[in-house]
Short mmCIF file of N, CA and C and ligand atoms in Angstrom, two decimals:
data_model
loop_
_atom_site.label_atom_id
_atom_site.label_comp_id
_atom_site.label_asym_id
_atom_site.label_seq_id
_atom_site.Cartn_x
_atom_site.Cartn_y
_atom_site.Cartn_z
N MET A 46 17.88 93.15 44.97
CA MET A 46 16.06 92.67 45.32
C MET A 46 15.19 93.82 45.00
N HIS A 47 14.49 93.62 44.07
CA HIS A 47 13.72 94.40 43.65
C HIS A 47 11.23 94.72 44.64
N THR A 48 11.26 95.13 44.81
CA THR A 48 10.21 94.80 45.64
C THR A 48 9.34 95.78 46.03
N GLN A 49 7.69 94.92 44.76
CA GLN A 49 7.55 95.96 44.03
C GLN A 49 5.30 95.68 44.63
N ILE A 50 4.11 96.13 44.87
CA ILE A 50 2.82 96.22 44.88
C ILE A 50 2.37 95.75 44.22
N TYR A 51 1.54 95.14 44.06
CA TYR A 51 0.66 94.07 43.20
C TYR A 51 -0.76 93.75 43.28
N VAL A 52 -1.78 94.69 42.59
CA VAL A 52 -3.42 94.43 42.92
C VAL A 52 -2.99 93.02 41.53
N LEU A 53 -3.69 91.28 41.50
CA LEU A 53 -3.72 90.08 41.47
C LEU A 53 -4.90 89.54 40.93
N ARG A 54 -5.36 89.63 40.55
CA ARG A 54 -6.97 89.58 39.80
C ARG A 54 -7.30 88.40 38.99
N PHE A 55 -7.78 87.24 39.96
CA PHE A 55 -8.01 86.16 39.45
C PHE A 55 -9.51 85.23 38.94
N PRO A 56 -9.38 84.43 37.37
CA PRO A 56 -10.86 84.40 37.24
C PRO A 56 -10.95 82.94 37.55
N LYS A 57 -12.35 83.04 38.69
CA LYS A 57 -13.11 81.90 39.30
C LYS A 57 -12.77 81.01 39.40
N ASP A 58 -12.00 80.34 38.07
CA ASP A 58 -11.48 78.57 37.95
C ASP A 58 -10.14 78.89 37.86
N THR A 59 -9.45 79.13 38.83
CA THR A 59 -8.52 79.36 38.79
C THR A 59 -7.99 79.52 40.73
N SER A 60 -9.25 79.81 41.19
CA SER A 60 -9.53 79.89 42.49
C SER A 60 -9.00 79.11 43.72
N ASP A 61 -8.78 77.63 43.16
CA ASP A 61 -7.85 76.98 44.21
C ASP A 61 -6.69 76.43 43.68
N ARG A 62 -6.19 77.32 42.62
CA ARG A 62 -4.50 76.84 42.30
C ARG A 62 -3.28 78.15 43.53
N PRO A 63 -2.50 76.75 43.43
CA PRO A 63 -1.18 77.14 43.94
C PRO A 63 -0.26 77.68 44.02
N PHE A 64 -1.52 79.12 43.41
CA PHE A 64 0.25 80.84 42.83
C PHE A 64 1.02 80.46 43.70
N VAL A 65 0.56 81.67 44.97
CA VAL A 65 1.95 82.09 46.24
C VAL A 65 2.73 81.22 46.26
N TYR A 66 1.55 79.66 46.48
CA TYR A 66 3.33 78.66 46.63
C TYR A 66 4.47 78.07 45.15
N ARG A 67 3.90 78.12 43.92
CA ARG A 67 4.43 78.06 43.13
C ARG A 67 5.32 79.79 42.98
N LEU A 68 5.47 80.96 43.19
CA LEU A 68 5.92 81.91 43.03
C LEU A 68 7.04 81.72 43.66
N VAL A 69 6.73 81.32 45.13
CA VAL A 69 8.16 80.99 45.72
C VAL A 69 8.63 79.80 45.96
N LYS A 70 7.84 78.76 45.49
CA LYS A 70 9.31 77.57 45.08
C LYS A 70 9.33 77.86 43.92
N ASP A 71 9.55 78.08 43.14
CA ASP A 71 9.48 78.08 41.64
C ASP A 71 10.38 78.75 40.51
N TYR A 72 9.73 80.74 41.50
CA TYR A 72 10.17 81.65 40.52
C TYR A 72 11.23 81.97 42.20
N ASP A 73 11.13 82.20 43.06
CA ASP A 73 12.33 82.46 44.62
C ASP A 73 12.21 84.07 44.41
N LEU A 74 10.93 83.74 44.74
CA LEU A 74 10.19 84.94 45.37
C LEU A 74 9.44 85.14 46.77
N GLU A 75 9.51 86.14 47.63
CA GLU A 75 8.99 86.70 48.77
C GLU A 75 7.42 87.53 48.91
N PHE A 76 7.05 87.46 49.43
CA PHE A 76 5.85 88.19 49.37
C PHE A 76 5.65 87.86 50.83
N ASN A 77 3.75 88.98 49.91
CA ASN A 77 3.74 89.77 51.54
C ASN A 77 2.42 89.77 51.15
N ILE A 78 1.29 89.38 51.67
CA ILE A 78 -0.24 89.13 51.26
C ILE A 78 -0.72 90.52 51.93
N LEU A 79 -1.26 91.60 51.66
CA LEU A 79 -1.13 93.10 52.75
C LEU A 79 -3.04 92.81 51.81
N LYS A 80 -3.03 91.59 51.39
CA LYS A 80 -5.35 92.06 50.91
C LYS A 80 -5.40 90.78 50.51
N ALA A 81 -6.27 90.50 51.00
CA ALA A 81 -7.21 88.96 49.89
C ALA A 81 -8.34 89.07 50.37
N ASP A 82 -8.72 88.80 48.72
CA ASP A 82 -10.25 88.63 49.15
C ASP A 82 -10.36 87.76 47.69
N ILE A 83 -10.66 86.00 47.80
CA ILE A 83 -10.90 84.92 47.06
C ILE A 83 -11.57 84.01 47.66
N LEU A 84 -12.71 83.38 47.08
CA LEU A 84 -13.10 82.25 47.41
C LEU A 84 -13.71 81.99 46.23
N LEU A 85 -13.72 79.82 47.09
CA LEU A 85 -13.74 79.77 44.95
C LEU A 85 -15.11 78.77 44.35
N GLN A 86 -14.35 79.06 42.96
CA GLN A 86 -15.41 79.91 42.58
C GLN A 86 -16.43 80.49 42.32
N ARG A 87 -15.11 81.64 43.15
CA ARG A 87 -15.36 82.83 41.85
C ARG A 87 -14.35 83.96 41.71
N GLU A 88 -14.20 85.40 40.51
CA GLU A 88 -13.56 86.27 41.13
C GLU A 88 -11.96 85.97 42.59
N GLY A 89 -11.24 86.45 42.44
CA GLY A 89 -11.32 87.20 43.49
C GLY A 89 -9.67 87.88 43.18
N MET A 90 -9.55 88.75 44.39
CA MET A 90 -8.87 89.70 44.47
C MET A 90 -7.04 89.37 45.63
N MET A 91 -6.29 89.53 44.60
CA MET A 91 -5.84 89.79 46.03
C MET A 91 -4.39 90.91 45.67
N ILE A 92 -3.97 91.92 47.21
CA ILE A 92 -3.03 92.57 46.76
C ILE A 92 -1.28 92.26 47.42
N LEU A 93 -1.03 91.81 46.77
CA LEU A 93 1.26 90.69 47.14
C LEU A 93 2.25 92.20 46.98
N GLU A 94 2.72 92.61 48.05
CA GLU A 94 3.86 92.60 47.92
C GLU A 94 5.05 92.12 47.66
N ILE A 95 5.49 91.82 46.35
CA ILE A 95 6.25 90.93 45.60
C ILE A 95 8.38 91.55 46.12
N LYS A 96 8.70 90.19 45.93
CA LYS A 96 9.88 90.82 46.64
C LYS A 96 11.15 90.28 45.59
N GLY A 97 11.94 90.02 44.68
CA GLY A 97 13.03 89.34 44.59
C GLY A 97 13.47 89.74 43.20
N ALA A 98 14.35 88.58 42.98
CA ALA A 98 15.18 89.59 41.62
C ALA A 98 14.80 89.98 40.95
N LYS A 99 14.64 91.10 39.62
CA LYS A 99 13.35 91.95 39.03
C LYS A 99 13.06 90.91 38.10
N GLU A 100 14.05 89.62 37.46
CA GLU A 100 13.95 88.72 36.47
C GLU A 100 12.79 87.54 37.34
N SER A 101 12.67 87.52 38.49
CA SER A 101 12.29 86.54 38.94
C SER A 101 11.01 86.49 38.65
N VAL A 102 10.96 88.25 39.49
CA VAL A 102 9.31 88.80 39.16
C VAL A 102 8.61 89.09 38.28
N LYS A 103 9.43 89.04 37.22
CA LYS A 103 8.40 89.21 35.55
C LYS A 103 7.96 88.09 35.55
N ALA A 104 9.24 87.17 35.95
CA ALA A 104 8.66 85.33 34.99
C ALA A 104 8.13 85.14 35.88
N GLY A 105 7.99 85.27 37.39
CA GLY A 105 6.27 84.77 38.22
C GLY A 105 5.07 85.65 37.07
N LEU A 106 5.59 86.99 37.41
CA LEU A 106 4.27 87.49 36.63
C LEU A 106 3.20 87.00 35.38
N ASP A 107 4.46 86.71 34.99
CA ASP A 107 4.12 85.80 33.35
C ASP A 107 3.81 85.01 33.09
N TYR A 108 3.79 84.23 34.24
CA TYR A 108 3.32 82.43 35.14
C TYR A 108 2.10 83.07 35.25
N LEU A 109 2.14 83.74 36.41
CA LEU A 109 0.45 84.15 36.57
C LEU A 109 -0.16 84.41 35.45
N ARG A 110 0.08 85.18 34.54
CA ARG A 110 -0.88 85.64 33.56
C ARG A 110 -0.60 84.18 31.90
N GLY A 111 -0.04 83.29 32.00
CA GLY A 111 -0.67 82.70 31.91
C GLY A 111 -1.68 81.92 32.16
N TYR A 112 -1.96 82.64 33.48
CA TYR A 112 -3.42 80.99 33.84
C TYR A 112 -4.58 82.57 33.51
N GLY A 113 -4.46 84.17 33.43
CA GLY A 113 -5.52 84.24 33.22
C GLY A 113 -5.73 85.61 34.56
N VAL A 114 -4.25 85.70 34.83
CA VAL A 114 -4.58 86.66 35.58
C VAL A 114 -3.79 88.12 35.95
N SER A 115 -4.86 88.91 36.41
CA SER A 115 -4.48 90.57 35.71
C SER A 115 -3.53 90.31 37.39
N ALA A 116 -2.52 91.04 36.49
CA ALA A 116 -1.53 91.50 37.75
C ALA A 116 -1.14 93.44 37.32
N GLN A 117 -1.52 94.72 38.26
CA GLN A 117 -1.72 95.41 37.52
C GLN A 117 -0.90 96.19 39.43
N ARG A 118 0.53 97.10 38.91
CA ARG A 118 1.39 97.41 39.72
C ARG A 118 0.77 98.89 40.46
N LEU A 119 0.94 98.79 41.44
CA LEU A 119 0.21 99.20 42.53
C LEU A 119 1.81 100.64 42.77
N ALA A 120 1.74 102.27 42.10
CA ALA A 120 2.47 102.20 43.00
C ALA A 120 2.49 103.36 44.49
N SER A 121 3.89 102.76 44.72
CA SER A 121 4.20 103.01 46.45
C SER A 121 4.31 104.53 46.81
N ARG A 122 3.94 105.21 48.06
CA ARG A 122 3.76 106.62 48.43
C ARG A 122 5.15 105.61 49.11
N ILE A 123 6.79 107.12 49.32
CA ILE A 123 7.76 105.87 49.88
C ILE A 123 7.28 107.35 51.27
N ARG A 124 7.48 106.92 52.62
CA ARG A 124 7.57 108.28 53.87
C ARG A 124 9.08 108.18 54.59
N ARG A 125 8.81 108.72 55.31
CA ARG A 125 9.83 108.72 56.19
C ARG A 125 9.69 109.45 57.87
N ASP A 126 9.74 108.12 58.41
CA ASP A 126 9.06 108.04 60.04
C ASP A 126 10.76 108.74 60.64
N GLU A 127 10.21 110.18 61.44
CA GLU A 127 11.81 111.11 61.51
C GLU A 127 11.51 111.04 62.73
N SER A 128 10.87 110.35 63.97
CA SER A 128 11.06 109.04 65.02
C SER A 128 12.01 108.17 65.14
N LYS A 129 12.29 107.76 64.06
CA LYS A 129 12.55 106.30 64.21
C LYS A 129 14.56 106.60 63.30
N CYS A 130 14.49 107.72 62.10
CA CYS A 130 15.67 107.90 61.31
C CYS A 130 16.63 108.90 62.27
N PHE A 131 17.54 108.62 62.76
CA PHE A 131 19.29 108.27 63.04
C PHE A 131 19.87 109.17 62.36
N GLN A 132 19.66 109.18 61.40
CA GLN A 132 20.18 110.41 60.53
C GLN A 132 21.97 109.97 59.78
N CYS A 133 22.12 108.37 59.44
CA CYS A 133 23.20 107.47 59.30
C CYS A 133 23.44 107.73 58.03
N GLY A 134 22.84 108.25 57.34
CA GLY A 134 23.17 108.66 56.24
C GLY A 134 22.34 107.15 54.94
N ALA A 135 23.23 105.63 55.70
CA ALA A 135 22.97 104.40 54.20
C ALA A 135 21.15 104.63 53.63
N CYS A 136 20.80 105.75 53.70
CA CYS A 136 19.63 105.50 52.57
C CYS A 136 20.13 105.65 51.45
N THR A 137 21.23 107.36 51.17
CA THR A 137 21.67 108.66 50.24
C THR A 137 22.23 107.18 49.47
N GLY A 138 23.10 106.46 50.17
CA GLY A 138 24.38 105.12 48.92
C GLY A 138 23.38 104.93 48.37
N VAL A 139 22.30 104.38 47.63
CA VAL A 139 20.55 103.73 47.00
C VAL A 139 20.18 104.53 46.27
N CYS A 140 19.77 105.99 46.50
CA CYS A 140 18.24 106.35 45.96
C CYS A 140 18.71 107.20 44.84
N PRO A 141 18.43 106.26 43.82
CA PRO A 141 18.51 107.27 42.94
C PRO A 141 18.51 108.42 42.23
N SER A 142 17.37 108.51 42.88
CA SER A 142 16.69 110.04 42.43
C SER A 142 17.09 111.50 43.25
N GLY A 143 18.06 111.10 44.52
CA GLY A 143 18.50 112.49 44.57
C GLY A 143 17.68 112.89 45.74
N ALA A 144 16.21 111.95 46.00
CA ALA A 144 14.94 111.31 47.17
C ALA A 144 15.54 112.34 48.44
N LEU A 145 17.04 111.80 48.95
CA LEU A 145 17.77 111.17 49.67
C LEU A 145 19.30 111.66 49.51
N SER A 146 19.40 112.77 50.39
CA SER A 146 20.22 113.25 50.62
C SER A 146 21.01 114.31 51.74
N ILE A 147 22.54 113.39 51.32
CA ILE A 147 23.23 114.90 52.70
C ILE A 147 23.49 115.85 52.74
N SER A 148 22.80 117.00 53.98
CA SER A 148 23.00 118.49 53.43
C SER A 148 25.07 118.51 54.52
N ARG A 149 25.23 119.38 54.17
CA ARG A 149 27.15 119.23 54.09
C ARG A 149 26.59 121.70 54.99
N PRO A 150 27.60 121.40 55.97
CA PRO A 150 27.98 120.46 56.66
C PRO A 150 27.15 120.06 57.69
N GLN A 151 26.21 120.44 57.93
CA GLN A 151 25.85 119.77 59.09
C GLN A 151 25.45 118.49 58.91
N MET A 152 25.57 117.57 58.36
CA MET A 152 25.67 116.37 57.36
C MET A 152 24.17 115.85 58.02
N THR A 153 23.31 116.52 57.77
CA THR A 153 21.04 115.76 57.95
C THR A 153 21.00 115.53 56.94
N VAL A 154 20.33 113.93 56.71
CA VAL A 154 20.24 113.44 56.09
C VAL A 154 18.46 114.46 54.76
N LEU A 155 18.54 115.44 54.02
CA LEU A 155 17.16 114.89 53.73
C LEU A 155 16.67 114.09 52.92
N PHE A 156 15.37 114.54 53.43
CA PHE A 156 14.91 113.62 52.10
C PHE A 156 12.96 114.50 51.48
N ASP A 157 13.49 114.47 50.45
CA ASP A 157 12.28 115.46 49.66
C ASP A 157 11.82 114.20 48.40
N ALA A 158 9.93 114.63 49.56
CA ALA A 158 9.35 113.35 48.67
C ALA A 158 8.89 113.95 47.47
N GLU A 159 8.78 114.57 46.70
CA GLU A 159 8.77 115.41 45.14
C GLU A 159 9.13 114.47 44.73
N ARG A 160 10.59 114.03 44.91
CA ARG A 160 12.13 114.09 44.43
C ARG A 160 11.66 111.92 43.61
N CYS A 161 10.83 111.64 45.22
CA CYS A 161 11.32 110.20 45.43
C CYS A 161 10.13 109.86 43.85
N THR A 162 10.41 108.54 43.81
CA THR A 162 10.26 107.66 42.43
C THR A 162 9.40 106.52 42.97
N GLY A 163 9.84 106.59 44.19
CA GLY A 163 8.69 104.56 45.04
C GLY A 163 9.66 104.12 44.45
N CYS A 164 10.66 103.58 43.83
CA CYS A 164 11.44 102.57 44.01
C CYS A 164 11.79 101.26 44.85
N ASN A 165 11.36 102.07 46.45
CA ASN A 165 11.57 101.35 46.97
C ASN A 165 12.79 100.48 47.79
N LEU A 166 14.11 101.23 47.33
CA LEU A 166 15.14 101.14 47.67
C LEU A 166 15.53 101.54 48.63
N CYS A 167 15.42 102.13 49.08
CA CYS A 167 15.76 102.77 50.94
C CYS A 167 14.60 102.25 51.68
N VAL A 168 14.37 101.31 51.76
CA VAL A 168 13.19 100.74 52.47
C VAL A 168 14.28 99.41 53.25
N PRO A 169 14.69 98.12 52.83
CA PRO A 169 15.66 97.23 53.12
C PRO A 169 17.00 97.30 54.10
N ILE A 170 16.84 98.39 53.32
CA ILE A 170 18.73 99.80 53.71
C ILE A 170 18.68 99.92 54.91
N CYS A 171 17.02 100.71 55.43
CA CYS A 171 17.88 101.10 56.87
C CYS A 171 17.85 99.95 57.86
N PRO A 172 18.27 100.11 58.20
CA PRO A 172 18.48 99.37 60.08
C PRO A 172 17.36 100.04 60.36
N VAL A 173 16.93 100.90 60.89
CA VAL A 173 15.65 100.89 61.60
C VAL A 173 14.26 101.13 61.73
N ARG A 174 13.86 100.47 59.82
CA ARG A 174 13.73 101.25 59.12
C ARG A 174 12.12 102.04 58.79
N ALA A 175 13.23 103.41 58.88
CA ALA A 175 12.37 104.45 59.81
C ALA A 175 11.37 104.56 57.39
N MET A 176 12.32 104.11 56.86
CA MET A 176 11.04 104.88 55.24
C MET A 176 10.50 103.30 54.93
N GLU A 177 8.81 104.20 54.88
CA GLU A 177 8.03 103.11 55.53
C GLU A 177 7.70 103.14 53.69
N ILE A 178 6.72 101.75 53.11
CA ILE A 178 5.92 102.78 52.36
C ILE A 178 4.23 102.30 52.74
N SER A 179 4.17 103.67 52.73
CA SER A 179 2.78 104.09 52.36
C SER A 179 1.64 103.30 51.88
N LEU A 180 0.57 102.83 52.05
CA LEU A 180 -1.13 101.79 51.26
C LEU A 180 -1.30 102.87 51.50
N ASP A 181 -1.92 104.10 52.88
CA ASP A 181 -3.31 104.36 52.28
C ASP A 181 -3.25 104.94 50.96
N ARG A 182 -3.14 105.27 50.09
CA ARG A 182 -3.66 105.62 48.98
C ARG A 182 -4.08 104.28 47.68
N ASP A 183 -2.92 103.64 47.90
CA ASP A 183 -2.88 101.97 47.34
C ASP A 183 -4.24 100.79 47.05
N MET A 184 -4.29 101.45 49.25
CA MET A 184 -5.89 100.48 49.36
C MET A 184 -6.93 101.16 49.15
N ALA A 185 -6.56 102.89 48.97
CA ALA A 185 -7.63 103.05 48.14
C ALA A 185 -7.53 103.19 46.85
N LEU A 186 -7.00 103.03 46.70
CA LEU A 186 -6.68 103.04 44.86
C LEU A 186 -7.77 100.83 44.46
N ALA A 187 -6.78 100.74 45.52
CA ALA A 187 -7.80 98.61 45.20
C ALA A 187 -8.58 98.62 45.62
N GLU A 188 -8.96 99.76 46.48
CA GLU A 188 -10.92 99.55 47.39
C GLU A 188 -12.21 100.60 45.62
N ASP A 189 -11.11 100.98 44.74
CA ASP A 189 -11.34 101.18 44.10
C ASP A 189 -12.13 99.74 42.82
N LEU A 190 -10.83 99.59 42.59
CA LEU A 190 -9.85 98.56 41.30
C LEU A 190 -10.97 97.35 41.73
N ALA A 191 -11.35 97.05 43.73
CA ALA A 191 -12.05 95.65 43.26
C ALA A 191 -13.61 95.62 42.99
S1 LIG B 210 12.41 104.50 47.66
FE1 LIG B 210 13.58 105.33 45.44
S2 LIG B 210 13.59 107.46 45.03
FE2 LIG B 210 12.22 107.44 47.33
S3 LIG B 210 13.65 107.38 48.39
FE3 LIG B 210 13.74 105.98 48.11
S4 LIG B 210 15.57 104.95 47.13
FE4 LIG B 210 14.46 107.50 46.98
S1 LIG B 211 19.16 104.81 56.82
FE1 LIG B 211 16.77 105.15 57.80
S2 LIG B 211 18.27 106.30 59.30
FE2 LIG B 211 19.93 106.06 58.11
S3 LIG B 211 19.44 107.86 57.52
FE3 LIG B 211 18.33 107.03 55.91
S4 LIG B 211 16.83 106.80 56.71
FE4 LIG B 211 17.66 107.99 58.78
#
């Protein structure tokens, strides 16, 4: 499952189109609206977290772009909520960059934010949702883009 955050900008003549519905129905994507500013007959902006198979996300974005919608991916920053993490190690098996690793012999799970690429693979794996997507910087960037 691929999870990424996008800033979508809608031309004013598309504000009444059911884009999000089509993304779910035709492209089997899940979404989470993080911010939306859409008014009829005006340019709109939406920050959307999109989840789905990589090919489906690409196809869905191509569909949007076909209507003149611009889609810009936001790099996300990952943080670990230390109060939730109980050191189970499940996340280390999916981390492709080595940002999450097990320190032996103590068997503690280390998180090196400098090595994190923001791929988000660890977020759904963690049983207690200790790995979180930090939106502070993304929201600030989105405000700049607005
Ligand atoms: S977001 Fe990706 S690179 Fe960063 S810690 Fe999670 S799995 Fe590793
Ligand atoms: S999967 Fe979650 S609880 Fe387990 S070590 Fe990773 S961050 Fe901690």
